[in-house]
Protein backbone atom coordinates (compact mmCIF):
# COMPACT_ATOMS: atom_id res chain seq x y z
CA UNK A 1 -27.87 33.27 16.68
CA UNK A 2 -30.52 31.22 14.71
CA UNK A 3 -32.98 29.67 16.59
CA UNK A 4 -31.38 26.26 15.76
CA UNK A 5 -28.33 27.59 17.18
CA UNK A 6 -30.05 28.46 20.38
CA UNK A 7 -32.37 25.31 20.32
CA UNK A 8 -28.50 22.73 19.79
CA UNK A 9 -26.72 25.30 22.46
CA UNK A 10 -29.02 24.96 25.10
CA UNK A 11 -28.41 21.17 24.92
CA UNK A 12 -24.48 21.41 24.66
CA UNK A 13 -25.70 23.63 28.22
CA UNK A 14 -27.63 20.70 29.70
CA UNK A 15 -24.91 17.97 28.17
CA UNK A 16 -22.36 19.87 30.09
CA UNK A 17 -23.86 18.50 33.53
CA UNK A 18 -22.15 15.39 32.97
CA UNK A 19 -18.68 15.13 33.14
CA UNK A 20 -17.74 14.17 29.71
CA UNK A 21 -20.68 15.91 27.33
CA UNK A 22 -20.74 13.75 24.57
CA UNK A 23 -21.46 10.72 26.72
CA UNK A 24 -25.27 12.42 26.86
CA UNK A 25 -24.95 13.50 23.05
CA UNK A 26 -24.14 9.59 22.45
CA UNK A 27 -27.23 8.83 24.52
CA UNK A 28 -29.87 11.26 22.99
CA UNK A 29 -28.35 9.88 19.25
CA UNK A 30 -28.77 6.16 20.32
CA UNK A 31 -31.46 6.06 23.11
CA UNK A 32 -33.78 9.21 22.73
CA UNK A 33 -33.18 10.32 26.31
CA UNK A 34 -29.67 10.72 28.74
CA UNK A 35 -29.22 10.34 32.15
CA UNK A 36 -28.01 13.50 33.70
CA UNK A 37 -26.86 14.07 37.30
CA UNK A 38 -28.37 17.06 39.05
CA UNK A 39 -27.08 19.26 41.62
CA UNK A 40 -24.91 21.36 39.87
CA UNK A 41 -26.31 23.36 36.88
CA UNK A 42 -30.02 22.66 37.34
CA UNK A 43 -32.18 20.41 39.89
CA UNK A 44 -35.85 19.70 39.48
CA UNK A 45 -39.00 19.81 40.54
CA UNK A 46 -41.63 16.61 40.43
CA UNK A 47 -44.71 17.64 39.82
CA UNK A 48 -47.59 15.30 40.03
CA UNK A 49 -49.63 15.51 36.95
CA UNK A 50 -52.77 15.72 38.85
CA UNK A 51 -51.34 19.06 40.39
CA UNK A 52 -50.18 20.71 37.01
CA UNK A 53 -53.62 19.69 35.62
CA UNK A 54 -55.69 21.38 38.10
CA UNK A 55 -53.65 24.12 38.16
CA UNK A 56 -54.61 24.33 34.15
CA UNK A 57 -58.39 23.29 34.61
CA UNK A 58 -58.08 20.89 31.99
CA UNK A 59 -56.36 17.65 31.15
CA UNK A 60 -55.69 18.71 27.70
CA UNK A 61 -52.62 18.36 26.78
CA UNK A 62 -51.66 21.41 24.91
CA UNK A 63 -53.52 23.62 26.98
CA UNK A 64 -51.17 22.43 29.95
CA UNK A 65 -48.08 22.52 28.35
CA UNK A 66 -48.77 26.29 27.57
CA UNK A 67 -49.76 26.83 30.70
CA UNK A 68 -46.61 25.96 32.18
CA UNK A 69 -44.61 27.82 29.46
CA UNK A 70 -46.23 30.65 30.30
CA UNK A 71 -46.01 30.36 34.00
CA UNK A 72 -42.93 28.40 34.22
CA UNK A 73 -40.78 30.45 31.54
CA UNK A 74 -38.68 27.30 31.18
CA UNK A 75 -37.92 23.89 30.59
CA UNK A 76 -40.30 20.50 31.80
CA UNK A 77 -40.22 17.35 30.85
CA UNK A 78 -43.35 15.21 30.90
CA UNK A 79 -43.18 11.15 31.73
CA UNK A 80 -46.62 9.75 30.56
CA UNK A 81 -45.67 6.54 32.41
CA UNK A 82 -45.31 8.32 35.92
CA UNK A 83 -47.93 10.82 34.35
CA UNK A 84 -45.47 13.66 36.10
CA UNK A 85 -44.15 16.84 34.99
CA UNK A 86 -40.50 17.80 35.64
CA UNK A 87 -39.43 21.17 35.99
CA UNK A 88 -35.93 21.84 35.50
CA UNK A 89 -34.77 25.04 38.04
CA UNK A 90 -32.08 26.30 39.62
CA UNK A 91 -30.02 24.62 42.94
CA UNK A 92 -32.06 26.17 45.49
CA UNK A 93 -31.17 25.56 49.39
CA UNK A 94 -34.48 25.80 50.44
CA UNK A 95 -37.75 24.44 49.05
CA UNK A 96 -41.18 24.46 50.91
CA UNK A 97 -43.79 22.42 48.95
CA UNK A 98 -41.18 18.98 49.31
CA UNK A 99 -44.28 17.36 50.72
CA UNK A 100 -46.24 17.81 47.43
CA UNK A 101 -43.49 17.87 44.95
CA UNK A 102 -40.13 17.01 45.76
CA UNK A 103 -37.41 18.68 44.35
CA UNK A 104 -34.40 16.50 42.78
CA UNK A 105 -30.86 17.84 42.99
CA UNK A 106 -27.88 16.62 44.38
CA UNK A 107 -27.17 13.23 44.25
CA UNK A 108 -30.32 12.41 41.79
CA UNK A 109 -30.20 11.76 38.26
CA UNK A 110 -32.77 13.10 35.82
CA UNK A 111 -33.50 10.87 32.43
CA UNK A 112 -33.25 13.70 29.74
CA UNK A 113 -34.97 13.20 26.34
CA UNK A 114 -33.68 13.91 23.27
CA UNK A 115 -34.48 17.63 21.53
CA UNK A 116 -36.68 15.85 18.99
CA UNK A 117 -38.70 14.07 21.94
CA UNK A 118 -41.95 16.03 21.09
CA UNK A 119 -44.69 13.52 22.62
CA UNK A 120 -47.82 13.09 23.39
CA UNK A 121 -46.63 9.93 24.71
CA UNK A 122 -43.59 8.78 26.96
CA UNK A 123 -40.85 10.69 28.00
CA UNK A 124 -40.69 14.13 26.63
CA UNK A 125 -40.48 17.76 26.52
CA UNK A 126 -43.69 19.68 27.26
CA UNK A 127 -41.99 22.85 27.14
CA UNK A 128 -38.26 22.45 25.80
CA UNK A 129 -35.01 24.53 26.14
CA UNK A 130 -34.87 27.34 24.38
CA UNK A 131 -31.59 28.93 24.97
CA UNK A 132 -27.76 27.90 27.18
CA UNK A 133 -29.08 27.85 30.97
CA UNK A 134 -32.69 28.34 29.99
CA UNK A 135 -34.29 27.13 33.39
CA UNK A 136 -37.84 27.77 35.26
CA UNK A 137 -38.52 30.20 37.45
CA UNK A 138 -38.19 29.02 41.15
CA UNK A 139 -41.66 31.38 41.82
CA UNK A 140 -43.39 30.07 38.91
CA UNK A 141 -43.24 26.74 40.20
CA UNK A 142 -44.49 27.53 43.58
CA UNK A 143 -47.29 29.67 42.05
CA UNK A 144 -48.60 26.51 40.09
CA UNK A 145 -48.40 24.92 43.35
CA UNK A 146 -50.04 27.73 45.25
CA UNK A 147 -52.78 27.38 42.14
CA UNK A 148 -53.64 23.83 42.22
CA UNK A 149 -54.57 24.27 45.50
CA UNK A 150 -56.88 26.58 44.97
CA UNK A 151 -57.77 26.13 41.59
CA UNK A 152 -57.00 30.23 40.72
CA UNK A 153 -55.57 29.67 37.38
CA UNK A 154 -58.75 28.46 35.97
């Protein structure tokens, strides 16, 4: 598989958390973003910007975002407006840091942007999917947590 192949099959992936698919391939071609449910093939974490940015020990922006590909090894989403970072991960049961970054699943919605939705500003991907089911490791995001805390990853 191409890595074009990969990059347009991991979306068909996340498309497939709606109920009819091309309803969020209609919204990425019109809108830029879609509105996906969570709960079922991937919930998410919000993490504050401030968090994710003292986990990095910087504010700069490209210095964060490989940061959390490298720690993460997944998908996030970054919302300039909310200045948050969203980490897409697994339906988990249990999740201990809800007090400093909730994690979204069922019931919530997540607004999706488009594959081409590079940044800096807005809604976009600061680490997009790379491959079908591509998601962030559960332990990654609580290390980042565990880090910002204590400012380790500096």
């Amino acid at each position: 598989m191409t890595q074009q192949t990969e990059h347009a099959a991991a979306f068909e992936w996340l498309a497939r958390a709606q109920a009819a698919p091309q309803q969020a391939h209609q919204e990425w071609a019109e809108a830029g973003f879609a509105l996906l449910p969570l709960g079922s093939r991937f919930n998410c974490v919000l993490l504050p910007g401030r968090l994710v940015r003292a986990a990095a020990g910087t504010t700069d922006c490209e210095v964060v975002n490989a940061m959390l590909a490298e720690l993460l090894d997944g998908p996030v989403i970054y919302s300039s407006a909310q200045h948050a970072y969203y980490a897409l991960v697994e339906p988990v049961d249990r999740w201990e840091y809800r007090s400093i970054a909730a994690m979204l699943g069922d019931g919530a919605y997540l607004t999706v942007p488009a594959a081409d939705m590079r940044g800096p500003i807005g809604l976009h991907w600061a680490v997009p999917p790379r491959q079908p089911g591509d998601l962030c490791e559960i332990e990654g995001v609580a290390a980042l947590l565990e880090a910002a805390g204590t400012g380790q990853l500096r």
